Amino acid sequence: MPFNIWCDGCQNHIGMGVRYNAEKKKVGNYYTTPVYRFRMKCHLCVNYIELQTDPGNCDYVIVSGARRKEERWEPGHGEQVLPSSPEQRQRLATDPMFRLEHGVSDRGVLERVVPTLTRLQEAQSAWKDDFGLNSRLRRRFREEKKTLKEEEEEAAALARKAGLSIPLLREEEEDRRLAALLRLRAPDSYEQRQRLKRSEISQRSWFGAGTSRTPPQKLGLGAPRTPPGPPPTPAGLGIVRRGAGHPGTPPGWGSPSPDRGDPSPNWGNPPGPPRCRPPGPPPG
C-alpha cells in the first residue's frame, strides 16, 4: 500500500506499507512510461481495492474501493527533487537564457545539499561490507549466547545445591567484594573498623563502669555538723583475740587480769550471747 487509506467496504483503516497479492495489468502510457493498475482484496472484508500509477505526478491514484487519507505536504519541504513541467522542459529546450538561469539555480541547490550528500555517502560506505558486518555481529551474538548459557547453568547448579526456588540475579562486582569480606570473617574493611573504634573511644566514659561518682558536698558556715560517734571497738573493727593456749598469742592475752579481779580464763575473747538464768527464787 503506497499510502494510508480507508476501505469503503468495512470502513477500516489500512496503513501504508501493508503488503497484498494484487492483479497487475497495463492500462496505458504516459509518454513512454507505462501506466499499471493493481487490483487487490481487503484483508478485513470482501471488498476489492484498485490503484493506478500516475507517472506524471510521481504518485498513485485510487480508482475504486477506497478513499485516501489526506496527509499531503509539499515535496519541496522535504528536499525532494520536483519533476519539471512540460512547459518548463519546452523553455529549457528553446530558450538559452532560461537554460542558463536554471543551471545557475541548480548549482546553488547542489552547493547547499553537498554536506548532506557527503554524510549519506559516508554512512552508506560504513555499511557497504554487508558480509563482514553480518559475520562480526553473528560472532558477537554467539559469544554472548555462550556466556549467558554458562551463567544460567551455574545459577541452576547453585540453586539446586542451596535448595532455592527463586531465580538468581547476575553477579556484580560489589557482590564479589562483599563475599570476599564475609569469607574472611570481616564484613567491614580496615578503614571502617578504624573509624568505628575511634568513635567508640570518643564516646566512652572517663570513669569505669563500677565506679560511683558521689556528688561533692558543699560546706557552708551555717551548715550543722554531724556529732561524732563512739570510738570504734576491736570487735567492730573485725579484730579477734586468740586464746591463751594458742601458739603465737602475745603475752598477757587470754590470761586473767589481777587488777580487774576477773578469774575468768576467757578474758580477752569476744563476748558471747548473754546467758539466761533458770527461773527460781532469788538468792537470799
PDB file of N, CA and C in Angstrom, residues 147-209:
ATOM      1  N   THR A 147      28.131 -17.184  26.844  1.00  0.00           N
ATOM      2  CA  THR A 147      28.317 -16.662  28.200  1.00  0.00           C
ATOM      3  C   THR A 147      27.020 -16.733  29.000  1.00  0.00           C
ATOM      4  N   LEU A 148      25.917 -16.355  28.392  1.00  0.00           N
ATOM      5  CA  LEU A 148      24.629 -16.420  29.083  1.00  0.00           C
ATOM      6  C   LEU A 148      24.265 -17.851  29.448  1.00  0.00           C
ATOM      7  N   LYS A 149      24.558 -18.799  28.567  1.00  0.00           N
ATOM      8  CA  LYS A 149      24.253 -20.193  28.855  1.00  0.00           C
ATOM      9  C   LYS A 149      25.078 -20.698  30.031  1.00  0.00           C
ATOM     10  N   GLU A 150      26.369 -20.348  30.083  1.00  0.00           N
ATOM     11  CA  GLU A 150      27.209 -20.764  31.206  1.00  0.00           C
ATOM     12  C   GLU A 150      26.707 -20.163  32.519  1.00  0.00           C
ATOM     13  N   GLU A 151      26.313 -18.888  32.491  1.00  0.00           N
ATOM     14  CA  GLU A 151      25.804 -18.256  33.706  1.00  0.00           C
ATOM     15  C   GLU A 151      24.502 -18.909  34.158  1.00  0.00           C
ATOM     16  N   GLU A 152      23.622 -19.260  33.213  1.00  0.00           N
ATOM     17  CA  GLU A 152      22.374 -19.920  33.582  1.00  0.00           C
ATOM     18  C   GLU A 152      22.631 -21.298  34.186  1.00  0.00           C
ATOM     19  N   GLU A 153      23.570 -22.056  33.606  1.00  0.00           N
ATOM     20  CA  GLU A 153      23.886 -23.365  34.166  1.00  0.00           C
ATOM     21  C   GLU A 153      24.490 -23.243  35.563  1.00  0.00           C
ATOM     22  N   GLU A 154      25.365 -22.277  35.767  1.00  0.00           N
ATOM     23  CA  GLU A 154      25.964 -22.084  37.090  1.00  0.00           C
ATOM     24  C   GLU A 154      24.916 -21.667  38.113  1.00  0.00           C
ATOM     25  N   ALA A 155      24.001 -20.778  37.713  1.00  0.00           N
ATOM     26  CA  ALA A 155      22.943 -20.356  38.631  1.00  0.00           C
ATOM     27  C   ALA A 155      21.998 -21.516  38.957  1.00  0.00           C
ATOM     28  N   ALA A 156      21.691 -22.358  37.960  1.00  0.00           N
ATOM     29  CA  ALA A 156      20.821 -23.502  38.215  1.00  0.00           C
ATOM     30  C   ALA A 156      21.489 -24.505  39.160  1.00  0.00           C
ATOM     31  N   ALA A 157      22.800 -24.748  38.975  1.00  0.00           N
ATOM     32  CA  ALA A 157      23.511 -25.664  39.874  1.00  0.00           C
ATOM     33  C   ALA A 157      23.557 -25.117  41.294  1.00  0.00           C
ATOM     34  N   LEU A 158      23.785 -23.816  41.445  1.00  0.00           N
ATOM     35  CA  LEU A 158      23.802 -23.212  42.776  1.00  0.00           C
ATOM     36  C   LEU A 158      22.423 -23.261  43.427  1.00  0.00           C
ATOM     37  N   ALA A 159      21.367 -23.052  42.635  1.00  0.00           N
ATOM     38  CA  ALA A 159      20.014 -23.116  43.195  1.00  0.00           C
ATOM     39  C   ALA A 159      19.670 -24.530  43.643  1.00  0.00           C
ATOM     40  N   ARG A 160      20.080 -25.542  42.860  1.00  0.00           N
ATOM     41  CA  ARG A 160      19.822 -26.925  43.279  1.00  0.00           C
ATOM     42  C   ARG A 160      20.617 -27.276  44.534  1.00  0.00           C
ATOM     43  N   LYS A 161      21.842 -26.802  44.627  1.00  0.00           N
ATOM     44  CA  LYS A 161      22.675 -27.111  45.788  1.00  0.00           C
ATOM     45  C   LYS A 161      22.128 -26.458  47.054  1.00  0.00           C
ATOM     46  N   ALA A 162      21.657 -25.209  46.931  1.00  0.00           N
ATOM     47  CA  ALA A 162      21.137 -24.494  48.098  1.00  0.00           C
ATOM     48  C   ALA A 162      19.654 -24.732  48.323  1.00  0.00           C
ATOM     49  N   GLY A 163      18.992 -25.433  47.414  1.00  0.00           N
ATOM     50  CA  GLY A 163      17.565 -25.690  47.575  1.00  0.00           C
ATOM     51  C   GLY A 163      16.715 -24.452  47.419  1.00  0.00           C
ATOM     52  N   LEU A 164      17.086 -23.577  46.503  1.00  0.00           N
ATOM     53  CA  LEU A 164      16.352 -22.338  46.280  1.00  0.00           C
ATOM     54  C   LEU A 164      15.362 -22.508  45.142  1.00  0.00           C
ATOM     55  N   SER A 165      14.234 -21.843  45.277  1.00  0.00           N
ATOM     56  CA  SER A 165      13.201 -21.890  44.233  1.00  0.00           C
ATOM     57  C   SER A 165      12.980 -20.530  43.600  1.00  0.00           C
ATOM     58  N   ILE A 166      13.896 -19.589  43.815  1.00  0.00           N
ATOM     59  CA  ILE A 166      13.774 -18.243  43.262  1.00  0.00           C
ATOM     60  C   ILE A 166      14.882 -18.039  42.234  1.00  0.00           C
ATOM     61  N   PRO A 167      14.647 -17.242  41.208  1.00  0.00           N
ATOM     62  CA  PRO A 167      15.702 -17.004  40.210  1.00  0.00           C
ATOM     63  C   PRO A 167      16.819 -16.156  40.797  1.00  0.00           C
ATOM     64  N   LEU A 168      18.052 -16.470  40.427  1.00  0.00           N
ATOM     65  CA  LEU A 168      19.219 -15.757  40.917  1.00  0.00           C
ATOM     66  C   LEU A 168      19.612 -14.672  39.919  1.00  0.00           C
ATOM     67  N   LEU A 169      19.994 -13.526  40.437  1.00  0.00           N
ATOM     68  CA  LEU A 169      20.415 -12.422  39.591  1.00  0.00           C
ATOM     69  C   LEU A 169      21.881 -12.574  39.195  1.00  0.00           C
ATOM     70  N   ARG A 170      22.308 -11.772  38.221  1.00  0.00           N
ATOM     71  CA  ARG A 170      23.692 -11.833  37.760  1.00  0.00           C
ATOM     72  C   ARG A 170      24.625 -11.254  38.826  1.00  0.00           C
ATOM     73  N   GLU A 171      25.770 -11.876  38.977  1.00  0.00           N
ATOM     74  CA  GLU A 171      26.733 -11.450  39.986  1.00  0.00           C
ATOM     75  C   GLU A 171      27.410 -10.147  39.551  1.00  0.00           C
ATOM     76  N   GLU A 172      27.493  -9.199  40.486  1.00  0.00           N
ATOM     77  CA  GLU A 172      28.118  -7.914  40.228  1.00  0.00           C
ATOM     78  C   GLU A 172      29.442  -7.811  40.995  1.00  0.00           C
ATOM     79  N   GLU A 173      30.204  -6.752  40.704  1.00  0.00           N
ATOM     80  CA  GLU A 173      31.496  -6.552  41.357  1.00  0.00           C
ATOM     81  C   GLU A 173      31.320  -6.283  42.842  1.00  0.00           C
ATOM     82  N   GLU A 174      30.272  -5.578  43.238  1.00  0.00           N
ATOM     83  CA  GLU A 174      30.005  -5.324  44.655  1.00  0.00           C
ATOM     84  C   GLU A 174      29.688  -6.614  45.396  1.00  0.00           C
ATOM     85  N   ASP A 175      28.988  -7.542  44.733  1.00  0.00           N
ATOM     86  CA  ASP A 175      28.697  -8.836  45.358  1.00  0.00           C
ATOM     87  C   ASP A 175      29.982  -9.630  45.584  1.00  0.00           C
ATOM     88  N   ARG A 176      30.903  -9.596  44.635  1.00  0.00           N
ATOM     89  CA  ARG A 176      32.172 -10.319  44.823  1.00  0.00           C
ATOM     90  C   ARG A 176      32.974  -9.744  45.994  1.00  0.00           C
ATOM     91  N   ARG A 177      33.014  -8.428  46.114  1.00  0.00           N
ATOM     92  CA  ARG A 177      33.760  -7.813  47.207  1.00  0.00           C
ATOM     93  C   ARG A 177      33.161  -8.170  48.559  1.00  0.00           C
ATOM     94  N   LEU A 178      31.826  -8.122  48.664  1.00  0.00           N
ATOM     95  CA  LEU A 178      31.165  -8.445  49.918  1.00  0.00           C
ATOM     96  C   LEU A 178      31.347  -9.917  50.270  1.00  0.00           C
ATOM     97  N   ALA A 179      31.311 -10.800  49.269  1.00  0.00           N
ATOM     98  CA  ALA A 179      31.512 -12.226  49.533  1.00  0.00           C
ATOM     99  C   ALA A 179      32.936 -12.495  50.020  1.00  0.00           C
ATOM    100  N   ALA A 180      33.920 -11.787  49.454  1.00  0.00           N
ATOM    101  CA  ALA A 180      35.300 -11.976  49.911  1.00  0.00           C
ATOM    102  C   ALA A 180      35.475 -11.505  51.344  1.00  0.00           C
ATOM    103  N   LEU A 181      34.833 -10.414  51.724  1.00  0.00           N
ATOM    104  CA  LEU A 181      34.928  -9.944  53.103  1.00  0.00           C
ATOM    105  C   LEU A 181      34.240 -10.895  54.073  1.00  0.00           C
ATOM    106  N   LEU A 182      33.086 -11.438  53.681  1.00  0.00           N
ATOM    107  CA  LEU A 182      32.389 -12.377  54.555  1.00  0.00           C
ATOM    108  C   LEU A 182      33.168 -13.674  54.704  1.00  0.00           C
ATOM    109  N   ARG A 183      33.889 -14.057  53.672  1.00  0.00           N
ATOM    110  CA  ARG A 183      34.667 -15.283  53.751  1.00  0.00           C
ATOM    111  C   ARG A 183      35.802 -15.144  54.762  1.00  0.00           C
ATOM    112  N   LEU A 184      36.347 -13.960  54.921  1.00  0.00           N
ATOM    113  CA  LEU A 184      37.429 -13.717  55.867  1.00  0.00           C
ATOM    114  C   LEU A 184      36.913 -13.291  57.239  1.00  0.00           C
ATOM    115  N   ARG A 185      35.628 -13.431  57.512  1.00  0.00           N
ATOM    116  CA  ARG A 185      35.024 -13.085  58.791  1.00  0.00           C
ATOM    117  C   ARG A 185      35.172 -11.601  59.111  1.00  0.00           C
ATOM    118  N   ALA A 186      35.228 -10.781  58.118  1.00  0.00           N
ATOM    119  CA  ALA A 186      35.361  -9.340  58.339  1.00  0.00           C
ATOM    120  C   ALA A 186      34.500  -8.611  57.322  1.00  0.00           C
ATOM    121  N   PRO A 187      33.228  -8.387  57.616  1.00  0.00           N
ATOM    122  CA  PRO A 187      32.363  -7.718  56.637  1.00  0.00           C
ATOM    123  C   PRO A 187      32.731  -6.266  56.403  1.00  0.00           C
ATOM    124  N   ASP A 188      33.514  -5.664  57.343  1.00  0.00           N
ATOM    125  CA  ASP A 188      33.929  -4.271  57.184  1.00  0.00           C
ATOM    126  C   ASP A 188      35.406  -4.221  56.816  1.00  0.00           C
ATOM    127  N   SER A 189      35.789  -3.190  56.113  1.00  0.00           N
ATOM    128  CA  SER A 189      37.176  -3.015  55.742  1.00  0.00           C
ATOM    129  C   SER A 189      37.983  -2.470  56.918  1.00  0.00           C
ATOM    130  N   TYR A 190      39.307  -2.370  56.723  1.00  0.00           N
ATOM    131  CA  TYR A 190      40.178  -1.903  57.792  1.00  0.00           C
ATOM    132  C   TYR A 190      39.884  -0.443  58.145  1.00  0.00           C
ATOM    133  N   GLU A 191      39.629   0.392  57.141  1.00  0.00           N
ATOM    134  CA  GLU A 191      39.334   1.792  57.407  1.00  0.00           C
ATOM    135  C   GLU A 191      38.022   1.937  58.164  1.00  0.00           C
ATOM    136  N   GLN A 192      37.017   1.134  57.810  1.00  0.00           N
ATOM    137  CA  GLN A 192      35.741   1.212  58.524  1.00  0.00           C
ATOM    138  C   GLN A 192      35.885   0.766  59.977  1.00  0.00           C
ATOM    139  N   ARG A 193      36.691  -0.272  60.219  1.00  0.00           N
ATOM    140  CA  ARG A 193      36.900  -0.709  61.606  1.00  0.00           C
ATOM    141  C   ARG A 193      37.645   0.338  62.417  1.00  0.00           C
ATOM    142  N   GLN A 194      38.628   1.002  61.792  1.00  0.00           N
ATOM    143  CA  GLN A 194      39.358   2.053  62.499  1.00  0.00           C
ATOM    144  C   GLN A 194      38.437   3.221  62.861  1.00  0.00           C
ATOM    145  N   ARG A 195      37.588   3.617  61.924  1.00  0.00           N
ATOM    146  CA  ARG A 195      36.651   4.705  62.214  1.00  0.00           C
ATOM    147  C   ARG A 195      35.682   4.315  63.323  1.00  0.00           C
ATOM    148  N   LEU A 196      35.213   3.066  63.321  1.00  0.00           N
ATOM    149  CA  LEU A 196      34.304   2.607  64.361  1.00  0.00           C
ATOM    150  C   LEU A 196      34.992   2.582  65.719  1.00  0.00           C
ATOM    151  N   LYS A 197      36.254   2.140  65.753  1.00  0.00           N
ATOM    152  CA  LYS A 197      36.986   2.096  67.025  1.00  0.00           C
ATOM    153  C   LYS A 197      37.218   3.505  67.567  1.00  0.00           C
ATOM    154  N   ARG A 198      37.549   4.453  66.691  1.00  0.00           N
ATOM    155  CA  ARG A 198      37.755   5.824  67.145  1.00  0.00           C
ATOM    156  C   ARG A 198      36.472   6.432  67.689  1.00  0.00           C
ATOM    157  N   SER A 199      35.356   6.147  67.024  1.00  0.00           N
ATOM    158  CA  SER A 199      34.077   6.671  67.523  1.00  0.00           C
ATOM    159  C   SER A 199      33.705   6.075  68.869  1.00  0.00           C
ATOM    160  N   GLU A 200      33.990   4.767  69.073  1.00  0.00           N
ATOM    161  CA  GLU A 200      33.707   4.156  70.374  1.00  0.00           C
ATOM    162  C   GLU A 200      34.581   4.754  71.468  1.00  0.00           C
ATOM    163  N   ILE A 201      35.874   5.007  71.158  1.00  0.00           N
ATOM    164  CA  ILE A 201      36.760   5.593  72.160  1.00  0.00           C
ATOM    165  C   ILE A 201      36.326   7.009  72.505  1.00  0.00           C
ATOM    166  N   SER A 202      35.915   7.787  71.502  1.00  0.00           N
ATOM    167  CA  SER A 202      35.497   9.160  71.777  1.00  0.00           C
ATOM    168  C   SER A 202      34.200   9.220  72.564  1.00  0.00           C
ATOM    169  N   GLN A 203      33.332   8.204  72.446  1.00  0.00           N
ATOM    170  CA  GLN A 203      32.067   8.184  73.185  1.00  0.00           C
ATOM    171  C   GLN A 203      32.176   7.466  74.523  1.00  0.00           C
ATOM    172  N   ARG A 204      33.316   6.843  74.837  1.00  0.00           N
ATOM    173  CA  ARG A 204      33.466   6.092  76.077  1.00  0.00           C
ATOM    174  C   ARG A 204      33.612   7.054  77.259  1.00  0.00           C
ATOM    175  N   SER A 205      33.064   6.664  78.426  1.00  0.00           N
ATOM    176  CA  SER A 205      33.164   7.486  79.628  1.00  0.00           C
ATOM    177  C   SER A 205      34.567   7.405  80.210  1.00  0.00           C
ATOM    178  N   TRP A 206      34.992   8.484  80.885  1.00  0.00           N
ATOM    179  CA  TRP A 206      36.315   8.515  81.505  1.00  0.00           C
ATOM    180  C   TRP A 206      36.394   7.640  82.740  1.00  0.00           C
ATOM    181  N   PHE A 207      35.270   7.369  83.382  1.00  0.00           N
ATOM    182  CA  PHE A 207      35.241   6.581  84.601  1.00  0.00           C
ATOM    183  C   PHE A 207      34.804   5.158  84.274  1.00  0.00           C
ATOM    184  N   GLY A 208      35.201   4.205  85.128  1.00  0.00           N
ATOM    185  CA  GLY A 208      34.833   2.824  84.911  1.00  0.00           C
ATOM    186  C   GLY A 208      33.354   2.589  85.123  1.00  0.00           C
ATOM    187  N   ALA A 209      32.928   1.390  84.735  1.00  0.00           N
ATOM    188  CA  ALA A 209      31.507   1.074  84.888  1.00  0.00           C
ATOM    189  C   ALA A 209      31.122   0.907  86.342  1.00  0.00           C
TER     190      ALA A 209
END
